[in-house]
Short mmCIF file of C-alpha atoms in Angstrom, two decimals:
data_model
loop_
_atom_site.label_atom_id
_atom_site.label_comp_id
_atom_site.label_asym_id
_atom_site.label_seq_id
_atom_site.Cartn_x
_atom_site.Cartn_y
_atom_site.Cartn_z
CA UNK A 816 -29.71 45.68 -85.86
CA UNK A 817 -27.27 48.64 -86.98
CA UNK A 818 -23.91 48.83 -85.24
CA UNK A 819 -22.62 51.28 -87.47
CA UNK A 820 -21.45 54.32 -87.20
CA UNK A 821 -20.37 57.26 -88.91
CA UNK A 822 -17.27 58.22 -87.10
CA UNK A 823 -15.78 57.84 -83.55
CA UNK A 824 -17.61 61.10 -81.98
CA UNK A 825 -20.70 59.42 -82.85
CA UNK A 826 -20.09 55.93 -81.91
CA UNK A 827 -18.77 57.39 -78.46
CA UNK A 828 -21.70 59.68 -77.54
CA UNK A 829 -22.45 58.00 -74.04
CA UNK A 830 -18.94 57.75 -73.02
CA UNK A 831 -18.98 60.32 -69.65
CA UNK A 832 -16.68 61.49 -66.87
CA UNK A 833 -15.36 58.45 -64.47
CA UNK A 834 -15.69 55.36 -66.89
CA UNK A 835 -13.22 52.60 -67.32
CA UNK A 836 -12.19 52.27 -70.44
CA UNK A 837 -10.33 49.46 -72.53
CA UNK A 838 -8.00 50.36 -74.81
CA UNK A 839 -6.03 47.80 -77.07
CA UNK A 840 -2.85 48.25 -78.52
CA UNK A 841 0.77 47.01 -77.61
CA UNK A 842 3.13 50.51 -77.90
CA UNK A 843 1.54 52.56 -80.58
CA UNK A 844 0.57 49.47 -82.55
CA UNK A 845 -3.37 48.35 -82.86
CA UNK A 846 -4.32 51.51 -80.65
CA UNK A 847 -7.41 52.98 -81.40
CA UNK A 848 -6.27 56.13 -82.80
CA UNK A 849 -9.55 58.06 -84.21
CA UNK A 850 -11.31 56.79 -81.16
CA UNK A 851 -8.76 58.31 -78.77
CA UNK A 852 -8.74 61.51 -80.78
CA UNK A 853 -12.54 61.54 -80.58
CA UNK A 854 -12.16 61.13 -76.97
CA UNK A 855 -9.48 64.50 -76.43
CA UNK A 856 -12.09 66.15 -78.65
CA UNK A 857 -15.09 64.94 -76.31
CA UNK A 858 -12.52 66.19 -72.99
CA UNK A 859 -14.28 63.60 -70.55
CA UNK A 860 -12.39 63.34 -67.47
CA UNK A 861 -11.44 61.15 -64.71
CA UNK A 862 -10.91 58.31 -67.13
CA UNK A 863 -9.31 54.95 -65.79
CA UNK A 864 -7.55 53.52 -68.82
CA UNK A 865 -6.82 49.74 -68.80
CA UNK A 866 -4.14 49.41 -71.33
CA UNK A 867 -0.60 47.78 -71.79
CA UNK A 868 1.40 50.86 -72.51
CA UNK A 869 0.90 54.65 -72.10
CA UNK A 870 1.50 56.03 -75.39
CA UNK A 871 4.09 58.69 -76.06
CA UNK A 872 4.10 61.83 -75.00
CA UNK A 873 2.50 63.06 -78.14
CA UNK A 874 0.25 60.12 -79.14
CA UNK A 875 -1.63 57.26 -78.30
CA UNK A 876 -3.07 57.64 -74.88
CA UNK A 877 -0.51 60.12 -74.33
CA UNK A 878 -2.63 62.69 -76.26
CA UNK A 879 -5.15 61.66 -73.09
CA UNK A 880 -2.67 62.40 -70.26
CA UNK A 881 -1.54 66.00 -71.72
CA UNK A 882 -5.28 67.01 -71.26
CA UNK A 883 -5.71 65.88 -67.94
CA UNK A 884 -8.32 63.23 -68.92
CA UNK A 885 -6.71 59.85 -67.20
CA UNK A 886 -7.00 59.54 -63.67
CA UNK A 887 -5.65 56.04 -63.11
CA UNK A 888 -3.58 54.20 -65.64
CA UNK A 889 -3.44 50.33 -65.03
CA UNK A 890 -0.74 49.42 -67.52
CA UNK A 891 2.15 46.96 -67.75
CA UNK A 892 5.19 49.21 -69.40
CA UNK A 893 4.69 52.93 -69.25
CA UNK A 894 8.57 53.64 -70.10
CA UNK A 895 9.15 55.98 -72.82
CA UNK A 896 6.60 58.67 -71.49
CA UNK A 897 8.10 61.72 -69.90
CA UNK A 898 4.64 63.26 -69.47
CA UNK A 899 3.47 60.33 -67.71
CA UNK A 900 6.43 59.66 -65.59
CA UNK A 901 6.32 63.92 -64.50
CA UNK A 902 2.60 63.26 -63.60
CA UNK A 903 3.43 59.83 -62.14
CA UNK A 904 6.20 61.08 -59.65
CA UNK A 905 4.26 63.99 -59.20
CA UNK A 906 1.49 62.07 -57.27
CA UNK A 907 -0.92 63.32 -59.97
CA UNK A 908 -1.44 60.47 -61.66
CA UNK A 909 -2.98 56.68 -59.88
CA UNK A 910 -1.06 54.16 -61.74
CA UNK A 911 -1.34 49.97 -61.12
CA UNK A 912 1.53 48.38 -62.72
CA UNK A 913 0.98 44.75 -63.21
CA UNK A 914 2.03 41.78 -65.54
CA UNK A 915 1.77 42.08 -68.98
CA UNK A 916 0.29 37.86 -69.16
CA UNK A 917 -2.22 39.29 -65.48
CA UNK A 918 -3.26 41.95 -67.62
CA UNK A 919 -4.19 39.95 -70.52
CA UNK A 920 -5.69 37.30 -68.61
CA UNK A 921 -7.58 39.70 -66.81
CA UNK A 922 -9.28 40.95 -69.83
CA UNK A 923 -9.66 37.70 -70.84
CA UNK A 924 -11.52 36.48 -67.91
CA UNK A 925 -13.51 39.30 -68.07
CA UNK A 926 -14.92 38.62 -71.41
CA UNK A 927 -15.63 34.70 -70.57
CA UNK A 928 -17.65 34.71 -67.50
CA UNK A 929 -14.39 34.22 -64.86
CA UNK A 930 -14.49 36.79 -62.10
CA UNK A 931 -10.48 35.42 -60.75
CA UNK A 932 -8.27 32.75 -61.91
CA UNK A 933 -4.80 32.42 -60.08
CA UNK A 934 -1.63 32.87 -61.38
CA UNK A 935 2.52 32.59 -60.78
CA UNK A 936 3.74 35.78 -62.30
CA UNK A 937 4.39 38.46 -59.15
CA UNK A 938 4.44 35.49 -56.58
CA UNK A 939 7.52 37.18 -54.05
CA UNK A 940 7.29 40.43 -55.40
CA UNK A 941 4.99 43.93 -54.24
CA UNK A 942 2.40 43.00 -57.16
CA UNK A 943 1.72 40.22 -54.45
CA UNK A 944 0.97 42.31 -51.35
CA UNK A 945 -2.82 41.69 -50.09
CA UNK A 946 -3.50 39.21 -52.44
CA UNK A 947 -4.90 35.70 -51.84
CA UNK A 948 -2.21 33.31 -52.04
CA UNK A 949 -2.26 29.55 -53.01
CA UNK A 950 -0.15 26.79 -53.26
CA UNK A 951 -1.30 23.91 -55.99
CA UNK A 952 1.23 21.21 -56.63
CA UNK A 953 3.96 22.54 -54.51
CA UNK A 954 4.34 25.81 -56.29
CA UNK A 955 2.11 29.40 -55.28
CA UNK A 956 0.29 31.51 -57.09
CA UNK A 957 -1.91 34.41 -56.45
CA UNK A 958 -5.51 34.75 -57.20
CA UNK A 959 -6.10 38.31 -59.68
CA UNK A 960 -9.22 39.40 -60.41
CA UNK A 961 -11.02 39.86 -64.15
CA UNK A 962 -11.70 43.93 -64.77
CA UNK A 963 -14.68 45.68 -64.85
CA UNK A 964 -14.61 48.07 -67.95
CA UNK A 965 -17.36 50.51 -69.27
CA UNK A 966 -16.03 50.61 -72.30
CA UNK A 967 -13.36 49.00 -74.76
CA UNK A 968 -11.90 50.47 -77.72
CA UNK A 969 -10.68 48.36 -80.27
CA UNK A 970 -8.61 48.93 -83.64
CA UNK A 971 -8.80 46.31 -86.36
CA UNK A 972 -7.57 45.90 -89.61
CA UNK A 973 -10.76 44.77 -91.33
CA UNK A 974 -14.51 45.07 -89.75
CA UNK A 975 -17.76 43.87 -91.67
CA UNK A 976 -21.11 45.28 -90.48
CA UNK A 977 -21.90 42.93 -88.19
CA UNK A 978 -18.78 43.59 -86.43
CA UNK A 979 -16.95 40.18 -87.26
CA UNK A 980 -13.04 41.58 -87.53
CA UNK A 981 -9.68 40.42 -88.05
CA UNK A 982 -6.44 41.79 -87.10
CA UNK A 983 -3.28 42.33 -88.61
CA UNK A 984 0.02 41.48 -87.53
CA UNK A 985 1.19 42.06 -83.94
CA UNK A 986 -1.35 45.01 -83.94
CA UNK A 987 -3.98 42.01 -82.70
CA UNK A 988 -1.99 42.23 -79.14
CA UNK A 989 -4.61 42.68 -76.64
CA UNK A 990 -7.51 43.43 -78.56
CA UNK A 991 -9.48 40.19 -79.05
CA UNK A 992 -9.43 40.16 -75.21
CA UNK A 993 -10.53 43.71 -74.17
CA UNK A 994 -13.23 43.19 -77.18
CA UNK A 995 -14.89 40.46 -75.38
CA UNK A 996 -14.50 42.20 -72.25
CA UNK A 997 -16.35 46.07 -72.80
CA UNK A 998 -19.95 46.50 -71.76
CA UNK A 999 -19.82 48.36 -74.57
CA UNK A 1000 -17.23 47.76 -76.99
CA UNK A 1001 -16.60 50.19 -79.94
CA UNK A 1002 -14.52 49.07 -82.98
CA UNK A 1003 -12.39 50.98 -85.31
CA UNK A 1004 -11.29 49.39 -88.39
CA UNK A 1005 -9.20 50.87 -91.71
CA UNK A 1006 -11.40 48.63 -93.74
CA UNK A 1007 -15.38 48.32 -93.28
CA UNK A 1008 -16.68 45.79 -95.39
CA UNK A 1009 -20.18 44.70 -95.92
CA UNK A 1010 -21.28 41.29 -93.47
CA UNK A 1011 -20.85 38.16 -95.20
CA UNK A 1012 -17.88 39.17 -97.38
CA UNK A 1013 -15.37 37.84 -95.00
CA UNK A 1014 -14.33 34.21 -94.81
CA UNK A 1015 -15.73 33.01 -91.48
CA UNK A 1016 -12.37 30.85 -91.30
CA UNK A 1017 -10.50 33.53 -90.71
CA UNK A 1018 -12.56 35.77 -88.55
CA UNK A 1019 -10.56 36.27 -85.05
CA UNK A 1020 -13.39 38.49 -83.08
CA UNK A 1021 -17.02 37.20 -83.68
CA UNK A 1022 -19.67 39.75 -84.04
CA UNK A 1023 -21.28 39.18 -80.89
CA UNK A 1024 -18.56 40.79 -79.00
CA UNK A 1025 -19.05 44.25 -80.75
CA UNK A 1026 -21.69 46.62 -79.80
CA UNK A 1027 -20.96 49.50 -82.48
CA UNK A 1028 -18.46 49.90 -85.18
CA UNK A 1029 -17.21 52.63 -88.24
CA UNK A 1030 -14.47 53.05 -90.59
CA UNK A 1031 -11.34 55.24 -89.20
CA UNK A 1032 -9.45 57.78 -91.16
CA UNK A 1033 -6.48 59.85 -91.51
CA UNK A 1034 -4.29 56.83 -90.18
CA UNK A 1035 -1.15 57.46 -88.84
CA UNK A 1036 0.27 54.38 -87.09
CA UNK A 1037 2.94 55.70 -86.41
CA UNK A 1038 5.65 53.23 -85.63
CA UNK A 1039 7.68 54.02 -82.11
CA UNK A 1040 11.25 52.68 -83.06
CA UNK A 1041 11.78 51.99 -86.71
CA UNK A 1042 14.58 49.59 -86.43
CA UNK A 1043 16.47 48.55 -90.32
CA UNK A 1044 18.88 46.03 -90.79
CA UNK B 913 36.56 45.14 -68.97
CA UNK B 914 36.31 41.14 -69.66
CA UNK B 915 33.46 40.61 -72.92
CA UNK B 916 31.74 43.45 -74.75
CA UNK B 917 27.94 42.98 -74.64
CA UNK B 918 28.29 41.21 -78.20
CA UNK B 919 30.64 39.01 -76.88
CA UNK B 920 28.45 38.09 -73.98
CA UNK B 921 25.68 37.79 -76.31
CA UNK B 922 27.83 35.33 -78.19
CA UNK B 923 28.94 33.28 -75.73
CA UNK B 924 24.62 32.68 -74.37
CA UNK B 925 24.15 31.76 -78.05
CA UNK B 926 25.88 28.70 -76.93
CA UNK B 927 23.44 27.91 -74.53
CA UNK B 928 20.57 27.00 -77.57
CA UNK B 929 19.88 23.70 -78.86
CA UNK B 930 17.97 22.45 -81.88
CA UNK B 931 14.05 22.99 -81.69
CA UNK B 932 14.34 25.64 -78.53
CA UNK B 933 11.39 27.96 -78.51
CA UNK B 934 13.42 30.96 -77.09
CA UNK B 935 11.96 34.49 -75.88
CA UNK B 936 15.16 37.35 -75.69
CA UNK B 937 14.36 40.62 -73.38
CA UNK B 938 15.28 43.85 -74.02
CA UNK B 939 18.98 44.74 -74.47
CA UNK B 940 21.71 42.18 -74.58
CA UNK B 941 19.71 39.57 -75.31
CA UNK B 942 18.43 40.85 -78.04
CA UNK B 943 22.11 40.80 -79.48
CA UNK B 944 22.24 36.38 -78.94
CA UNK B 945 19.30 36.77 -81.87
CA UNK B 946 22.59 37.34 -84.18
CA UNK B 947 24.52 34.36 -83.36
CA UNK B 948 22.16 31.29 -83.88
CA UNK B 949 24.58 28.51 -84.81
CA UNK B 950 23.71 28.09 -88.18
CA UNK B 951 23.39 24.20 -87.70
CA UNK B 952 20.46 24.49 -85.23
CA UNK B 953 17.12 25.93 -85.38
CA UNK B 954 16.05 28.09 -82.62
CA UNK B 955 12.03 29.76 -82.98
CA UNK B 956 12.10 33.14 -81.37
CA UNK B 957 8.90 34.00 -79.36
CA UNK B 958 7.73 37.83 -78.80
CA UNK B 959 5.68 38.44 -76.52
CA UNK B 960 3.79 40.82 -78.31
CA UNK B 961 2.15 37.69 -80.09
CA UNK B 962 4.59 36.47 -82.77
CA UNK B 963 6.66 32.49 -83.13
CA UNK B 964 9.21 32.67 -86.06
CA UNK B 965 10.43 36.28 -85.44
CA UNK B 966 12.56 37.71 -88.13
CA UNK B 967 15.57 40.00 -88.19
CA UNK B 968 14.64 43.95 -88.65
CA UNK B 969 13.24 44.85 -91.61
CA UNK B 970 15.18 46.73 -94.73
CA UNK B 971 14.13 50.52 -95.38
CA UNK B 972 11.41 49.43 -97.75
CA UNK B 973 9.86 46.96 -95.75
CA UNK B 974 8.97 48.41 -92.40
CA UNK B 975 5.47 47.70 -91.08
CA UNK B 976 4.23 49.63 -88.61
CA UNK B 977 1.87 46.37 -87.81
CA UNK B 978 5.03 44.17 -86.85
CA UNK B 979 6.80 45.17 -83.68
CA UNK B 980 8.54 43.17 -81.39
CA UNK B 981 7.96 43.62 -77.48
CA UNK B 982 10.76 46.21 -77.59
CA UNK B 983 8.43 48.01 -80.16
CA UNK B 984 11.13 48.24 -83.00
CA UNK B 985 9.78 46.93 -86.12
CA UNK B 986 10.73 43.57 -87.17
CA UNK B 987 9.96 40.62 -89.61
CA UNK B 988 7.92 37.16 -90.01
CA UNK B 989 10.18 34.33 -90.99
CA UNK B 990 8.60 30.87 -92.98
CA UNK B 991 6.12 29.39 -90.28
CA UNK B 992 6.02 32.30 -88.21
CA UNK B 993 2.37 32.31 -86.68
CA UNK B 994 0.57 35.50 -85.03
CA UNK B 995 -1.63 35.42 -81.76
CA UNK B 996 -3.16 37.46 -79.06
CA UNK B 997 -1.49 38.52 -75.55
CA UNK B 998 -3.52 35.92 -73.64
CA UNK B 999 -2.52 33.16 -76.12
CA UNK B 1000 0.92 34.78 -75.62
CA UNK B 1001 1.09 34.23 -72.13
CA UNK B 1002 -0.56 31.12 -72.15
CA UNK B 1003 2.66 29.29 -74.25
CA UNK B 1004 4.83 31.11 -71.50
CA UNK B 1005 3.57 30.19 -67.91
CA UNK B 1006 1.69 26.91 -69.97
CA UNK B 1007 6.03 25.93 -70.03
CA UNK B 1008 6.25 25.56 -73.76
CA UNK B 1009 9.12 28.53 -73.98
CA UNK B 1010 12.48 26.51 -73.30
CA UNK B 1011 14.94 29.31 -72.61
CA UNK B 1012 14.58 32.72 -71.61
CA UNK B 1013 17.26 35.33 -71.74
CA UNK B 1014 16.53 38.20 -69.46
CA UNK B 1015 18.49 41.40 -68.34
CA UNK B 1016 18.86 42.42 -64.91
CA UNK B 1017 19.76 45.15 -62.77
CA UNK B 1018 20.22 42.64 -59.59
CA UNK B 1019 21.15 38.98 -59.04
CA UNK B 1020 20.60 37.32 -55.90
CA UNK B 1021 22.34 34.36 -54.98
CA UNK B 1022 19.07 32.16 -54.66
CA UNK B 1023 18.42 33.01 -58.00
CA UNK B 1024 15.97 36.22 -57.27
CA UNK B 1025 16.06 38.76 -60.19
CA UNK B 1026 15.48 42.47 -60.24
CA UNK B 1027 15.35 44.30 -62.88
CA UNK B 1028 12.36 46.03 -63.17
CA UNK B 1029 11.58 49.37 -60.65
CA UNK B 1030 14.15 51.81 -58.83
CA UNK B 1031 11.96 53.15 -55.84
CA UNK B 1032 11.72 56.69 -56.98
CA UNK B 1033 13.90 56.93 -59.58
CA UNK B 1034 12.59 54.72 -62.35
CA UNK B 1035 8.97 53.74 -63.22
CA UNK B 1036 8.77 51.68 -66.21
CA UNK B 1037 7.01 48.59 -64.95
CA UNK B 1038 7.25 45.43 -65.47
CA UNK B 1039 6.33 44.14 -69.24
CA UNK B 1040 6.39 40.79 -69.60
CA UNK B 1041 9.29 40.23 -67.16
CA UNK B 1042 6.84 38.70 -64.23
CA UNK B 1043 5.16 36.10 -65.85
CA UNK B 1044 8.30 35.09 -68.06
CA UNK B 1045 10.25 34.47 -64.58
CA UNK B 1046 7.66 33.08 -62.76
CA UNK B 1047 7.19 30.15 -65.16
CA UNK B 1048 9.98 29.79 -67.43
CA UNK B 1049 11.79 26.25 -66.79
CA UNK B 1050 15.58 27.75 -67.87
CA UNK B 1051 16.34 31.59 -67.21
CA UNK B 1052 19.96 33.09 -68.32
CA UNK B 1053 20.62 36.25 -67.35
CA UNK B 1054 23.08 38.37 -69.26
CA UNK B 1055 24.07 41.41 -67.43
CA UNK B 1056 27.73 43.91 -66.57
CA UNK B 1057 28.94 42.30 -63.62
CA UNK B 1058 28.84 45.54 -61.86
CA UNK B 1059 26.89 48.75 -61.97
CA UNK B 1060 27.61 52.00 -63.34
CA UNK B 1061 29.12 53.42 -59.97
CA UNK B 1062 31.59 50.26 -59.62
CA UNK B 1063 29.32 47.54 -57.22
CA UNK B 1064 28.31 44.78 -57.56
CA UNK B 1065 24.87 43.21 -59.36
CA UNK B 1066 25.31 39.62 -57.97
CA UNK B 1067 24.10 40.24 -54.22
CA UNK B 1068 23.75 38.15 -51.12
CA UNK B 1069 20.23 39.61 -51.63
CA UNK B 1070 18.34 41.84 -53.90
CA UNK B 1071 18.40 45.40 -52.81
CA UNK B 1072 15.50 46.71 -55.79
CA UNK B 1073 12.22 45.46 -55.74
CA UNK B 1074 12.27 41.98 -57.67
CA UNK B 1075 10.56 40.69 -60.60
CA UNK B 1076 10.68 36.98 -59.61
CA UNK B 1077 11.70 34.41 -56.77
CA UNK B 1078 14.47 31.74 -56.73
CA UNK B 1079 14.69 31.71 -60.87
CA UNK B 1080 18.16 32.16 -62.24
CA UNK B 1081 20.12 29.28 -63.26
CA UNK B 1082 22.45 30.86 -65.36
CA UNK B 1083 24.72 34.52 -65.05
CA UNK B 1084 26.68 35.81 -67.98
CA UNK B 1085 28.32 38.60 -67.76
CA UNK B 1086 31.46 40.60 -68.94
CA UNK B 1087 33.67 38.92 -66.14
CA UNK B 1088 32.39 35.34 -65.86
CA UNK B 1089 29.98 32.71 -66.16
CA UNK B 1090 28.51 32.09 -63.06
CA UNK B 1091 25.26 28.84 -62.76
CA UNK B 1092 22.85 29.68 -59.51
CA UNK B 1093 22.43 26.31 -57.42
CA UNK B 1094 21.61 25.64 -54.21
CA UNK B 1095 21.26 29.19 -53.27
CA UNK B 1096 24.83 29.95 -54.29
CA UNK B 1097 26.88 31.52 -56.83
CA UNK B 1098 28.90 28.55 -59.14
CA UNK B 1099 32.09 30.40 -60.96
CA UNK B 1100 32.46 28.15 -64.26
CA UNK B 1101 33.89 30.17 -66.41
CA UNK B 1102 36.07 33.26 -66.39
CA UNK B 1103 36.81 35.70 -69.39
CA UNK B 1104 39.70 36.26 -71.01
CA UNK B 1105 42.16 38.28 -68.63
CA UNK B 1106 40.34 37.98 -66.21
CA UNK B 1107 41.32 36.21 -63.06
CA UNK B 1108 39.33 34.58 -60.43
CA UNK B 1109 40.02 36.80 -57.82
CA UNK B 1110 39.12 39.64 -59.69
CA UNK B 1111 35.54 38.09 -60.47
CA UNK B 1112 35.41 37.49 -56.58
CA UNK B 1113 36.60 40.75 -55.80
CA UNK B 1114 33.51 42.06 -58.16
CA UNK B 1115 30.66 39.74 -56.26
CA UNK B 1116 29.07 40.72 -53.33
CA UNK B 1117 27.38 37.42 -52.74
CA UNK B 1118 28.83 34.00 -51.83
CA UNK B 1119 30.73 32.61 -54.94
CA UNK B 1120 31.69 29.04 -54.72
CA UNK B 1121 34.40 28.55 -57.44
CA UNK B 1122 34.24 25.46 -59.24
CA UNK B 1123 37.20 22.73 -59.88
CA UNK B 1124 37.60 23.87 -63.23
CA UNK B 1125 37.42 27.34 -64.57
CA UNK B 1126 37.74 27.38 -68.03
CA UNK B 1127 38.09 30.41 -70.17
CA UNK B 1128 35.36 31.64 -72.13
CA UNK B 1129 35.36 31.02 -75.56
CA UNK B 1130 33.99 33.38 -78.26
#
């Protein structure tokens, strides 16, 4: 079994026009940034991206949306993005804004086997419209649905061969949950190490999750508002 | 007019007890972070999967792996702990978060919030916002009283598209502190000169004013 790779235009060879992809990260921090690169460099098109943000306009997944590659965004905070917000208002751009807990929970689900689960959070508002409604104990919730994702890139801080990882930080976010959920999931991590030499205490994605995984480079991660006391 | 944001920030910090798990949103409440009585202990909850969050970082100690959900870089304090987004969520519609402090652009006065979407103006989405509303057991809202051109943000009903149903217990803003109950505005406390007509004068929605209005104190 080898789920290494080389780099992230290898380890995304099959990745073609239309997919779904996964892409973890909250802001700019734990995004997958050689595998988007790889991706802008690769030019596939008519990409739905399932992630909680939208990058800025000159990183993250907004490196994706300057080249025309995104077709649908499902996101829950796309602010900061002036690129995103022209193409938004512009009707060029399909975007699904939902709640930040719905989207994680809908990864979630997706990686454990639950195709809907119900929830409070949009109950009243337009995130409700044409969805199934029910009332348990007095209070209503609506029934979301897990995704369906080709793909799922993931960034952690430390990967063994086998594709055991652990994060660092709030860059964990959403990526334990979109790991478990790719058909294919692709890991980039700043450290590969060889299997066995991590703890399995502290291991926060198990191995069977990943499908392929290689050491980034050139790391940036680059922080969106450096705030000092 | 009435409190400066600090002020107002100042006078929710009152609100905390001891032991309070406590998420702040974006803006003002990020401002009550600053004036924990020193007597208490509040934990600080971000959604972005930290307990125990710090204040910001010094110049040598930034970390572009800590963020809070506003994305500015922050700190761990002793018996912080770090999770995912679904664990996250789970703590917040699960109830264990005892106060959250929201900002709004809209207040009804059944307690519905807006403050997330203006219909072809602004597209930011949502966040966190939903699912913090739609489970949170005691929501303060700290807020201007009025808007930029002059009217008012505590409505008979939300004009915007809202974020959450019949949630708002408590309204502070730069005029007054105003409770939500019963599907009506409660006037309990007015800032400092500031008179109670001019807080009525500045709500569009019904505004029952209590016994006693006391003053703020900050």
């Amino acid at each position: 079994m080898n789920k290494v790779f080389k780099s992230a235009a290898e380890a995304i060879f099959d990745v073609e026009n239309n997919a779904t992809i996964m892409l973890g990260g909250f802001g700019l921090c734990g995004i997958p940034e050689n595998l988007i690169a790889a991706l802008v460099q690769r030019g596939s098109k008519n990409l739905t991206c399932i992630s909680n943000n939208a990058g800025v306009d000159d990183f993250g997944i907004g490196l994706l949306l300057k080249t025309r590659q995104v077709k649908k965004m499902i996101s829950s905070y796309v602010g900061e993005n002036a690129e995103f917000e022209r193409q938004l208002l512009n009707g060029e751009l399909e975007v699904d804004l939902i709640p930040q807990g719905t989207l994680a929970e809908r990864c979630r689900a997706a990686g454990a086997g639950i195709p809907a689960f119900y929830t409070p959070a949009g109950v009243g508002t337009e995130v409700a419209r044409n969805k199934e409604k029910k009332v348990f104990n007095g209070k209503t919730y609506l029934m979301e649905l897990a995704f369906d994702s080709d793909f799922a890139f993931i960034k952690a801080w430390k990967g063994d061969t086998l594709g055991n990882l652990i994060y660092r930080g709030t860059a964990r976010n959403f990526n334990p949950m979109m790991a478990a959920a790719g058909k294919i999931t692709i890991v980039e991590v700043e450290e590969l190490v060889p299997a066995g030499s991590i703890d399995p205490n502290i291991i926060h994605t198990p191995s069977i999750y990943v499908d392929r995984i290689f050491e980034g480079s050139n790391y940036e991660k680059r922080i969106e508002k450096i705030t000092t006391q | 007019m009435g409190l400066t944001k600090f002020e107002i920030a100042q006078r929710i910090s009152q609100e905390l007890k001891n032991g309070y798990y406590v998420n702040l949103g974006i803006g003002i409440p990020t401002l009550v972070a600053n004036y924990i009585p020193k007597k208490i202990s509040v934990i600080l909850q971000s959604e972005n999967g930290l307990l125990g969050m710090g204040p910001f970082p010094d110049k040598n100690n930034v970390d572009p792996d800590l963020i809070n959900a506003g994305k500015e870089t922050v700190t761990t304090l002793s018996g912080s702990s770090l999770f995912n987004s679904a664990e996250s969520f789970a703590m917040i519609r699960g109830g264990r978060v005892n106060l959250t402090v929201l900002g709004a652009m809209e207040v009804s006065q059944n307690g519905d919030i807006a403050n997330w979407k203006i219909p072809g103006k602004m597209v930011k989405g949502m966040g966190g916002a939903m699912d913090l509303v739609a489970s949170a057991k005691n929501i303060i809202v700290a807020m201007m009283h009025t808007n930029k051109k002059g009217e008012s943000k505590l409505l008979k009903e939300c004009s915007l598209p809202i974020t959450g149903i019949e949630c708002v217990k408590k309204i502070v803003t730069n005029l007054a502190v105003i409770d939500v109950e019963n599907g009506k505005f409660i006037l309990k406390e007015r800032a400092p000169g500031i008179s109670v007509s001019e807080i009525i004068e500045a709500t569009e929605g019904e505004l029952i004013v209590a016994e006693k209005v006391t003053e703020i104190k900050v």
